[in-house]
Amino acid sequence: MPQDSSARSSTKRICWVLTLSPFQRDFTSFLEQLRKTLGDGHRVFVYCLDEGVRAGEILVEEAKRWPGLRIAVCAYGASRRRLPPQPGVLYAGLGTLAQWILSTEECRADGGDAERGQQRV
């Protein structure tokens, strides 16, 4: 769907650090927020870290539906958890995370802490 110039000017590039496992209760809330953000026309870069590395395959499926979504999974975290390589998942190091943080206008972190909720930096 074409966007007018005012919609394009409000589009942000957002880096989102995900430490939630898809087995955690708050993962569904994360997906809802992610879809809303993408639906608003923003480009989102999700870096899966810690237990979030277990979400790589799920998020790759989301990326097929949302062209503005880019996913990377911490290679070290996936290796430490002995997760088998998943097709279509980009495994990357913290250098990728640093590059994404520096090249976006906003950084979010979602770790499922109910008292803190989603944090924006």
Short mmCIF file of C-alpha atoms in Angstrom, two decimals:
data_model
loop_
_atom_site.label_atom_id
_atom_site.label_comp_id
_atom_site.label_asym_id
_atom_site.label_seq_id
_atom_site.Cartn_x
_atom_site.Cartn_y
_atom_site.Cartn_z
CA MET A 1 0.00 0.00 0.00
CA PRO A 2 1.56 3.35 -1.02
CA GLN A 3 2.21 5.84 1.73
CA ASP A 4 1.96 9.59 1.34
CA SER A 5 5.01 11.75 2.02
CA SER A 6 3.84 12.67 5.55
CA ALA A 7 3.66 8.96 6.46
CA ARG A 8 7.17 8.37 5.10
CA SER A 9 8.61 11.27 7.07
CA SER A 10 7.32 9.77 10.34
CA THR A 11 8.75 6.32 9.59
CA LYS A 12 11.43 5.33 12.07
CA ARG A 13 14.12 2.70 12.05
CA ILE A 14 13.86 0.85 15.36
CA CYS A 15 16.28 -1.64 16.90
CA TRP A 16 14.59 -4.09 19.26
CA VAL A 17 16.61 -6.36 21.56
CA LEU A 18 14.58 -9.44 22.46
CA THR A 19 15.58 -11.59 25.43
CA LEU A 20 12.22 -13.37 25.77
CA SER A 21 11.80 -17.02 24.91
CA PRO A 22 8.71 -17.86 22.85
CA PHE A 23 7.73 -20.07 25.80
CA GLN A 24 7.41 -17.11 28.15
CA ARG A 25 4.02 -15.56 28.82
CA ASP A 26 5.08 -12.07 27.69
CA PHE A 27 6.22 -13.26 24.24
CA THR A 28 2.68 -12.88 22.86
CA SER A 29 2.62 -9.25 24.03
CA PHE A 30 5.97 -8.68 22.35
CA LEU A 31 4.59 -10.07 19.05
CA GLU A 32 1.52 -7.84 19.29
CA GLN A 33 3.70 -4.74 19.86
CA LEU A 34 6.03 -5.76 17.04
CA ARG A 35 3.13 -6.19 14.60
CA LYS A 36 1.63 -2.85 15.64
CA THR A 37 4.98 -1.10 15.14
CA LEU A 38 5.40 -2.69 11.71
CA GLY A 39 1.79 -1.90 10.84
CA ASP A 40 2.53 1.76 11.61
CA GLY A 41 5.08 1.62 8.79
CA HIS A 42 8.30 1.53 10.82
CA ARG A 43 11.35 -0.57 9.88
CA VAL A 44 12.32 -2.87 12.74
CA PHE A 45 15.56 -4.72 13.38
CA VAL A 46 15.15 -7.43 16.06
CA TYR A 47 18.28 -8.87 17.65
CA CYS A 48 17.53 -12.05 19.64
CA LEU A 49 19.77 -12.40 22.68
CA ASP A 50 19.87 -14.71 25.72
CA GLU A 51 16.63 -16.74 25.78
CA GLY A 52 15.39 -14.73 22.81
CA VAL A 53 17.60 -16.89 20.55
CA ARG A 54 14.85 -19.51 20.77
CA ALA A 55 12.51 -17.15 18.87
CA GLY A 56 14.56 -16.98 15.66
CA GLU A 57 12.49 -19.39 13.59
CA ILE A 58 9.20 -17.78 14.67
CA LEU A 59 10.46 -14.30 13.82
CA VAL A 60 11.75 -15.40 10.41
CA GLU A 61 8.17 -16.44 9.63
CA GLU A 62 6.97 -12.99 10.76
CA ALA A 63 9.57 -11.37 8.48
CA LYS A 64 8.00 -13.14 5.50
CA ARG A 65 4.79 -11.21 6.22
CA TRP A 66 6.44 -7.90 7.10
CA PRO A 67 9.02 -6.63 4.59
CA GLY A 68 10.20 -3.96 7.07
CA LEU A 69 11.37 -6.57 9.59
CA ARG A 70 14.97 -7.77 9.87
CA ILE A 71 16.00 -10.50 12.32
CA ALA A 72 19.37 -11.60 13.72
CA VAL A 73 20.01 -14.25 16.36
CA CYS A 74 23.05 -14.13 18.64
CA ALA A 75 25.32 -16.85 17.26
CA TYR A 76 27.05 -17.36 20.61
CA GLY A 77 23.75 -17.64 22.52
CA ALA A 78 22.33 -20.17 20.07
CA SER A 79 25.54 -22.21 20.21
CA ARG A 80 25.62 -22.19 24.04
CA ARG A 81 22.03 -23.47 24.09
CA ARG A 82 22.94 -26.12 21.50
CA LEU A 83 20.17 -25.01 19.18
CA PRO A 84 20.38 -26.57 15.72
CA PRO A 85 20.75 -24.10 12.84
CA GLN A 86 17.39 -23.00 11.47
CA PRO A 87 16.89 -22.27 7.77
CA GLY A 88 16.57 -18.58 6.99
CA VAL A 89 17.89 -17.42 10.38
CA LEU A 90 20.78 -14.94 10.34
CA TYR A 91 23.25 -15.79 13.11
CA ALA A 92 25.34 -12.78 14.03
CA GLY A 93 27.53 -11.37 16.76
CA LEU A 94 27.28 -8.34 18.97
CA GLY A 95 28.92 -6.23 16.25
CA THR A 96 25.67 -6.52 14.29
CA LEU A 97 23.69 -5.43 17.34
CA ALA A 98 25.98 -2.42 17.83
CA GLN A 99 25.65 -1.47 14.17
CA TRP A 100 21.85 -1.72 14.33
CA ILE A 101 21.68 0.37 17.51
CA LEU A 102 23.86 3.09 15.99
CA SER A 103 21.95 3.18 12.70
CA THR A 104 18.43 3.48 14.14
CA GLU A 105 16.50 6.34 15.70
CA GLU A 106 15.13 4.29 18.59
CA CYS A 107 16.19 1.23 20.54
CA ARG A 108 13.80 -0.97 22.52
CA ALA A 109 14.44 -3.91 24.81
CA ASP A 110 11.89 -6.52 25.74
CA GLY A 111 12.76 -9.00 28.43
CA GLY A 112 9.36 -9.76 29.88
CA ASP A 113 9.84 -8.05 33.21
CA ALA A 114 6.24 -7.24 34.14
CA GLU A 115 7.22 -4.35 36.43
CA ARG A 116 9.44 -2.64 33.84
CA GLY A 117 7.61 -3.70 30.70
CA GLN A 118 9.11 -2.63 27.44
CA GLN A 119 12.03 -0.25 27.77
CA ARG A 120 12.94 2.43 25.24
CA VAL A 121 16.41 3.87 25.12
#
